[in-house]
Every structure is written in C-alpha cells, then in structure tokens.
Short mmCIF file of the C-alpha atoms (twelve columns), coordinates in Angstrom:
data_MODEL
# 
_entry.id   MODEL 
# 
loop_
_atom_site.group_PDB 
_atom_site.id 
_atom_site.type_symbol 
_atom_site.label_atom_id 
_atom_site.label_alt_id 
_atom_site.label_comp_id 
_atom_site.label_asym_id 
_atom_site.label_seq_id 
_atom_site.Cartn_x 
_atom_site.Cartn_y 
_atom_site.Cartn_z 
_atom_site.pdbx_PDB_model_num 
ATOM 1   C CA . UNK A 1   36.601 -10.848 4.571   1 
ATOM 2   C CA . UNK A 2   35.042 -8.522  6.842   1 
ATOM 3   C CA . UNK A 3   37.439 -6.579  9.286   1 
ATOM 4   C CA . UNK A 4   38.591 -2.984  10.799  1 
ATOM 5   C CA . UNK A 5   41.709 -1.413  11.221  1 
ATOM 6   C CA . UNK A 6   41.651 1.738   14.137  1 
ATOM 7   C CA . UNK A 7   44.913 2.730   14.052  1 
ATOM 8   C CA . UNK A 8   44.890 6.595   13.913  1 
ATOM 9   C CA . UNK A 9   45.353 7.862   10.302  1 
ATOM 10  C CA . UNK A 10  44.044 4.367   9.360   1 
ATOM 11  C CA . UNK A 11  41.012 4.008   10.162  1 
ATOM 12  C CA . UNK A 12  38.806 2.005   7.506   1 
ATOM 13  C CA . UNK A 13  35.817 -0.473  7.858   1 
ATOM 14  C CA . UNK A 14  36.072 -3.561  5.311   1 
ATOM 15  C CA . UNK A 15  32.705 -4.446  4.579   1 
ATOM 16  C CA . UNK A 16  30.348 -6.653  1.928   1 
ATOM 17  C CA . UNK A 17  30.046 -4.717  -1.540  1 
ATOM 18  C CA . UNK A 18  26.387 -4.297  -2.308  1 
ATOM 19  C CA . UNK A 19  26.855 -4.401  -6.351  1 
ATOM 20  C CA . UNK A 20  23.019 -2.871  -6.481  1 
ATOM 21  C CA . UNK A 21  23.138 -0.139  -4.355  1 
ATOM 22  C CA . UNK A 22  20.301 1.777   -2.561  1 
ATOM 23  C CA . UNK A 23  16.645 0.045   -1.992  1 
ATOM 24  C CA . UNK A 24  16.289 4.060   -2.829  1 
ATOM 25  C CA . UNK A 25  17.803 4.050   -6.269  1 
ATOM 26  C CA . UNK A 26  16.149 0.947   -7.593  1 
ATOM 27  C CA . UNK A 27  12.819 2.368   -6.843  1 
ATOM 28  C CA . UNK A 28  13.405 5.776   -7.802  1 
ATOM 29  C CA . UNK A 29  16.115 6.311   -10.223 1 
ATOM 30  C CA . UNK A 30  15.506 8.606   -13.057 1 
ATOM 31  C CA . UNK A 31  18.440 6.064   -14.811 1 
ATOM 32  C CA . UNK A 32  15.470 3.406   -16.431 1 
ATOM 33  C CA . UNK A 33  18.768 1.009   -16.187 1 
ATOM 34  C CA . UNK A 34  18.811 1.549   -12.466 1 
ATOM 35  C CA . UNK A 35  15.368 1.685   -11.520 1 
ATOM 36  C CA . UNK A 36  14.022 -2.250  -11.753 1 
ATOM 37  C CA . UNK A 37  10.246 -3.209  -11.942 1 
ATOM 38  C CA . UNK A 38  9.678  -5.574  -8.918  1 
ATOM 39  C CA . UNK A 39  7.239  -9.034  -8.831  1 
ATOM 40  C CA . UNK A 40  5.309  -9.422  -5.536  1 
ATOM 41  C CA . UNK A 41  7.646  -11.847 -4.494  1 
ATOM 42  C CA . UNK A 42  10.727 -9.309  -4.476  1 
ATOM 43  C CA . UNK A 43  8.861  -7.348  -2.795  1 
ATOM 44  C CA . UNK A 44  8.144  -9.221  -0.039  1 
ATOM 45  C CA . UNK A 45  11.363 -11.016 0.143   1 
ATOM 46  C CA . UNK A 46  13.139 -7.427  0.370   1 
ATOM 47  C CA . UNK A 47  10.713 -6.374  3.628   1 
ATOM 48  C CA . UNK A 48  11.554 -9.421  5.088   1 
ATOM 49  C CA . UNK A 49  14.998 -9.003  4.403   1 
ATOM 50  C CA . UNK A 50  14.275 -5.759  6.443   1 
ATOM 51  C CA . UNK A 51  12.621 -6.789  9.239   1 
ATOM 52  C CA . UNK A 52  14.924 -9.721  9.917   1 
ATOM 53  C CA . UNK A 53  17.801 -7.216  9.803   1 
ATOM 54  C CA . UNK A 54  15.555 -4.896  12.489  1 
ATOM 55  C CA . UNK A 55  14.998 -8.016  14.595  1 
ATOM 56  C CA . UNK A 56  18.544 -8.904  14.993  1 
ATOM 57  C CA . UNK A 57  19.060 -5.607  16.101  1 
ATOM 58  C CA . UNK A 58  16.653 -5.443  18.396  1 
ATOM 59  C CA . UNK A 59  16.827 -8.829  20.175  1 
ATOM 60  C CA . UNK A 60  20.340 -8.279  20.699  1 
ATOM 61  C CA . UNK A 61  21.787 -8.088  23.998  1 
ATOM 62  C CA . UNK A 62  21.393 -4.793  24.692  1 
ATOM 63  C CA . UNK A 63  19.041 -3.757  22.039  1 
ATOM 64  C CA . UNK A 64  20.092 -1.300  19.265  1 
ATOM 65  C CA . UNK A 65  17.637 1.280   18.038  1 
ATOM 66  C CA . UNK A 66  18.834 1.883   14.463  1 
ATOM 67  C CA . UNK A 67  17.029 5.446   14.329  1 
ATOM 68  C CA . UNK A 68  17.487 6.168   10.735  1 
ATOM 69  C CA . UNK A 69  15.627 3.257   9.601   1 
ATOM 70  C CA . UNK A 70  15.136 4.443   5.086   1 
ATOM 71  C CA . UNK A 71  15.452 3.076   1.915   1 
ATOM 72  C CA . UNK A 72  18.944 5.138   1.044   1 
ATOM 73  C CA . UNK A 73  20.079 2.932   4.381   1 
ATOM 74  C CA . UNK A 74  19.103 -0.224  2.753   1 
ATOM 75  C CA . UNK A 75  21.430 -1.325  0.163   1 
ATOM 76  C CA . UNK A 76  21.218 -4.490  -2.108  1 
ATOM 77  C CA . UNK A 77  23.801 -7.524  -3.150  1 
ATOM 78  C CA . UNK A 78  23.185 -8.878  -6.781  1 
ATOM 79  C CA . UNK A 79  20.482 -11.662 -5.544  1 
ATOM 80  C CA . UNK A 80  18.718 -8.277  -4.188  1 
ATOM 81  C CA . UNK A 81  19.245 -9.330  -0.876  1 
ATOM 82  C CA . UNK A 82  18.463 -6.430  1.333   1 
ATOM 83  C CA . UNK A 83  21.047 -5.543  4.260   1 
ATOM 84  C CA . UNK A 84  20.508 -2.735  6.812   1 
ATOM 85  C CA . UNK A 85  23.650 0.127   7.123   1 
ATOM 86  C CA . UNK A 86  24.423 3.481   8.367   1 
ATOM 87  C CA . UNK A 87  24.461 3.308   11.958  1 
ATOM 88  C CA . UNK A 88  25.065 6.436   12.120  1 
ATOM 89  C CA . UNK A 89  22.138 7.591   14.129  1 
ATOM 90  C CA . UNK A 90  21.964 3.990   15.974  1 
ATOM 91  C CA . UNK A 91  21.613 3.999   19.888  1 
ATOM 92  C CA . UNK A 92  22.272 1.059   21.873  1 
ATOM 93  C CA . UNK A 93  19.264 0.620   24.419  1 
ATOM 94  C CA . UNK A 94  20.388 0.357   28.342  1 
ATOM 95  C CA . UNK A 95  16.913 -0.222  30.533  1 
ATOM 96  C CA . UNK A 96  14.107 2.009   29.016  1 
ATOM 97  C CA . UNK A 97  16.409 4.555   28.114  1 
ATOM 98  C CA . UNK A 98  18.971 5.037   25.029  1 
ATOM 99  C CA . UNK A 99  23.044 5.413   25.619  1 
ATOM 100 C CA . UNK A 100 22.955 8.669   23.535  1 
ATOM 101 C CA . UNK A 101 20.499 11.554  23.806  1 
ATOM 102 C CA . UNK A 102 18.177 11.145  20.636  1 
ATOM 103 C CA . UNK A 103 18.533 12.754  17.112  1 
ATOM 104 C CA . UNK A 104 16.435 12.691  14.674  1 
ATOM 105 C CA . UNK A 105 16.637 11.148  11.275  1 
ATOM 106 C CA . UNK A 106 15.542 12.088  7.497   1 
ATOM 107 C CA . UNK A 107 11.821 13.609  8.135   1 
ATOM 108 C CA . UNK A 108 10.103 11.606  5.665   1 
ATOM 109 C CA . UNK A 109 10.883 8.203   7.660   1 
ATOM 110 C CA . UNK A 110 11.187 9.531   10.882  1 
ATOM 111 C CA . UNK A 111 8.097  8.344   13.911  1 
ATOM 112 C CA . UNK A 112 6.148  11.171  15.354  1 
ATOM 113 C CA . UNK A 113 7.164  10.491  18.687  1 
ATOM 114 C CA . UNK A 114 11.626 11.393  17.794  1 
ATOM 115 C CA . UNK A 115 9.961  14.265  15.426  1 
ATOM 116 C CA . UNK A 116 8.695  15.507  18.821  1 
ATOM 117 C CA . UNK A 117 12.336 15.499  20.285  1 
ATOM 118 C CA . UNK A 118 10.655 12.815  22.463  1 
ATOM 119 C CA . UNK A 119 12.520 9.316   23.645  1 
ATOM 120 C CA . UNK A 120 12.754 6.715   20.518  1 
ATOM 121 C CA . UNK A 121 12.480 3.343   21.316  1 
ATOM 122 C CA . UNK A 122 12.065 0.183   18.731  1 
ATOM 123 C CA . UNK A 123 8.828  1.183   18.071  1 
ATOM 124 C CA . UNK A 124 10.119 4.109   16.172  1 
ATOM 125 C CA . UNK A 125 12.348 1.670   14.057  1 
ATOM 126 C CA . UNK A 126 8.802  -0.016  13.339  1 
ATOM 127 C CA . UNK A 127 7.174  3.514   12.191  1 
ATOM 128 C CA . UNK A 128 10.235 3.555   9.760   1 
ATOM 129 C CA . UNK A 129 10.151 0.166   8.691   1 
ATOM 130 C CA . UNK A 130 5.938  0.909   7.934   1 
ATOM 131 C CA . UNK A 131 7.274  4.075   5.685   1 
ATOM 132 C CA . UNK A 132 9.451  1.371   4.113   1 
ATOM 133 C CA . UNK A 133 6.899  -0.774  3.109   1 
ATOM 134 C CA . UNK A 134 4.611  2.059   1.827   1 
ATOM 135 C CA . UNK A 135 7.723  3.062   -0.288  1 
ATOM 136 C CA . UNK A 136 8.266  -0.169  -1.199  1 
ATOM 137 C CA . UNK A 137 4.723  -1.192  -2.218  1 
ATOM 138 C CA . UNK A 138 4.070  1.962   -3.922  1 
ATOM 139 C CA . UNK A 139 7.019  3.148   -5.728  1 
ATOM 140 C CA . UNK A 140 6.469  6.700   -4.602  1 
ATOM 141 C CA . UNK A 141 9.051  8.658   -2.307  1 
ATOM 142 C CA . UNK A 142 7.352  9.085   0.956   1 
ATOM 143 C CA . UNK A 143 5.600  12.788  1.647   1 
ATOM 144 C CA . UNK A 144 7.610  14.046  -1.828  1 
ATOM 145 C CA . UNK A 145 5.696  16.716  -2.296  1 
ATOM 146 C CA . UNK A 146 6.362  18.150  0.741   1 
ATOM 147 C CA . UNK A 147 9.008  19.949  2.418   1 
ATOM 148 C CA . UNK A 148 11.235 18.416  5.345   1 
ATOM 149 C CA . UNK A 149 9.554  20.897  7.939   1 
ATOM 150 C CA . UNK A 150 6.298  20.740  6.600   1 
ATOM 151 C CA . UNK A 151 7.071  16.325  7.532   1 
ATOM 152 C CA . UNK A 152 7.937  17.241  10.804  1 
ATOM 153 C CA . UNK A 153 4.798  19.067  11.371  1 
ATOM 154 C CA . UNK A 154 2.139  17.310  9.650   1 
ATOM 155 C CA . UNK A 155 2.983  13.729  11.269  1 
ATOM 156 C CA . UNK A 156 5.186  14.559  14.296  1 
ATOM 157 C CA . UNK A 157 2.169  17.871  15.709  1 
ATOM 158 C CA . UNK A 158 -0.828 17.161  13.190  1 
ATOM 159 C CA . UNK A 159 -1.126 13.238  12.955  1 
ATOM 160 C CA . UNK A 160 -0.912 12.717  9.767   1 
ATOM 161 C CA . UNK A 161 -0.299 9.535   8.365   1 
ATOM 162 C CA . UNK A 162 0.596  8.207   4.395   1 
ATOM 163 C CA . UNK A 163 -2.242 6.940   2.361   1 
ATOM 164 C CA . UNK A 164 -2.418 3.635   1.741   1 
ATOM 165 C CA . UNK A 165 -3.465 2.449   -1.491  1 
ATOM 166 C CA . UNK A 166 -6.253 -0.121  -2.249  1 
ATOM 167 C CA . UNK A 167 -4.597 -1.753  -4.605  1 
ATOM 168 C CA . UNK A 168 -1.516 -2.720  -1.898  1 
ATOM 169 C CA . UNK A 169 -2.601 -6.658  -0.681  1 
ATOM 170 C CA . UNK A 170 -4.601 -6.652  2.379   1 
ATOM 171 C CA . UNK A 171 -2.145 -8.484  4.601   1 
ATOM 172 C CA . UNK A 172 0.541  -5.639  3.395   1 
ATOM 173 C CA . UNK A 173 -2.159 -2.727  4.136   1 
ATOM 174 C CA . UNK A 174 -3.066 -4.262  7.750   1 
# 
C-alpha cells in the first residue's frame, strides 16, 4: 500500500499511518491521555527500533546520513513500533563526503561537530540517536531550559554534554 505519484500538481507520498504519533508527544504531552508511562522493556524495544532504522540507513549502498535524527522524527504504529521519518535534512554519503552541503538540524539533537558548520558523517546520526536515548530514558526534553543558541554554543564551542542520571541502567548509561 505504499506508493508515489510525481506528476506535477500531483505530487503525494502514500505512506504507513502511525496511529500514535510522535516518540515526542508520548513522552511529553501535556494531554495525560497522550503522554504514556513506559516499562523498561518499551523502552528498550523503542531504541532498538531506532537504531535498527539508523542501521539500515547507514549500511545501505551508498550510506544515508539522516541528519535530523529526534524524537518529533520518530513516530509510532499502535504496537509502539518505532519508525524513522523526515528525511528532510537526509544526505546520501558518496566517498567521505555528503551529496549536499550540510545543514543543521533542531539544536537540542544536533552533534557538535554539524553545530560547528563542520562535515556530518554517521557519527553525528549516533550523537542524535545518544540524545534519543537520554530523552527516552529520562522523560525530560533535551537542554529545555535553554535556548536554541545557547545549544549551539554550549555543546557545539563549550563541550558540554547532558547529564546522565544514576538511576538510568548501567548498560543504557555506558
């Protein structure tokens, strides 16, 4: 059931319907319908969801860099299922360099390294996927107290990393 049409004035994408939306909006949803409290188990089943999705990507022939790797670009089916979307920002990788000149993402997600305006690679779809997990793990939105430039200037000039919490399993903190 999946197909395209790209004839002009018709252009559409048919696509999956993700009944649960966002990974965003069930973990921070001001709705207490919409926002669901998550076992363990979800938890890691959703990152793996992730990082199977980021794998495909990346082994494929050539590698695509996603780039805007986040939890609004995560979206759920009704078995909470995790599938990666918005490919907006997504750069397929030719040799050591990307097709497209790089642009940078949402701030709170984005790796030091494309916050620097320097080259991303799939290493920067790993820093995302690590803010992911943090989000996940935590329930917090990453760096919310904290403006989009003040992001780009603490981690991508100053180093500066989110906390991890103790109380996160040791295999998720390492």
């Amino acid at each position: 059931f999946m197909g395209a049409c790209t004839q002009p004035s018709s252009l559409c994408i048919v696509s999956e319907y993700m009944t649960k939306g966002s990974l965003f909006k069930i973990l921070h949803s001001n709705n207490e319908k919409e926002r669901v409290r998550l076992t363990l188990e979800q938890k890691l089943k959703m990152a793996c969801d992730v990082a199977v999705g980021m794998h495909y990507l990346h082994t494929s022939s050539p590698p695509i860099i996603h780039g805007d790797l986040k939890s609004p670009n995560l979206l759920l089916d009704a078995n909470y299922t995790v599938k990666v979307c918005d490919f907006g920002l997504s750069r397929i990788k030719t040799a050591t360099k990307l097709s497209v000149g790089s642009k940078m993402g949402t701030p709170e997600w984005t790796a030091p390294e494309v916050l620097q305006s320097s080259t991303s690679s799939e290493a920067s779809d790993v820093y995302s996927f690590g803010v992911v997990l943090w989000e996940i793990f935590t329930g917090q939105v990453p760096w919310e107290d904290v403006n989009a430039m003040q992001v780009v200037l603490l981690v991508g000039f100053h180093n500066k990393q989110l906390e991890i919490p103790t109380n996160i399993p040791q295999a998720i903190q390492d």
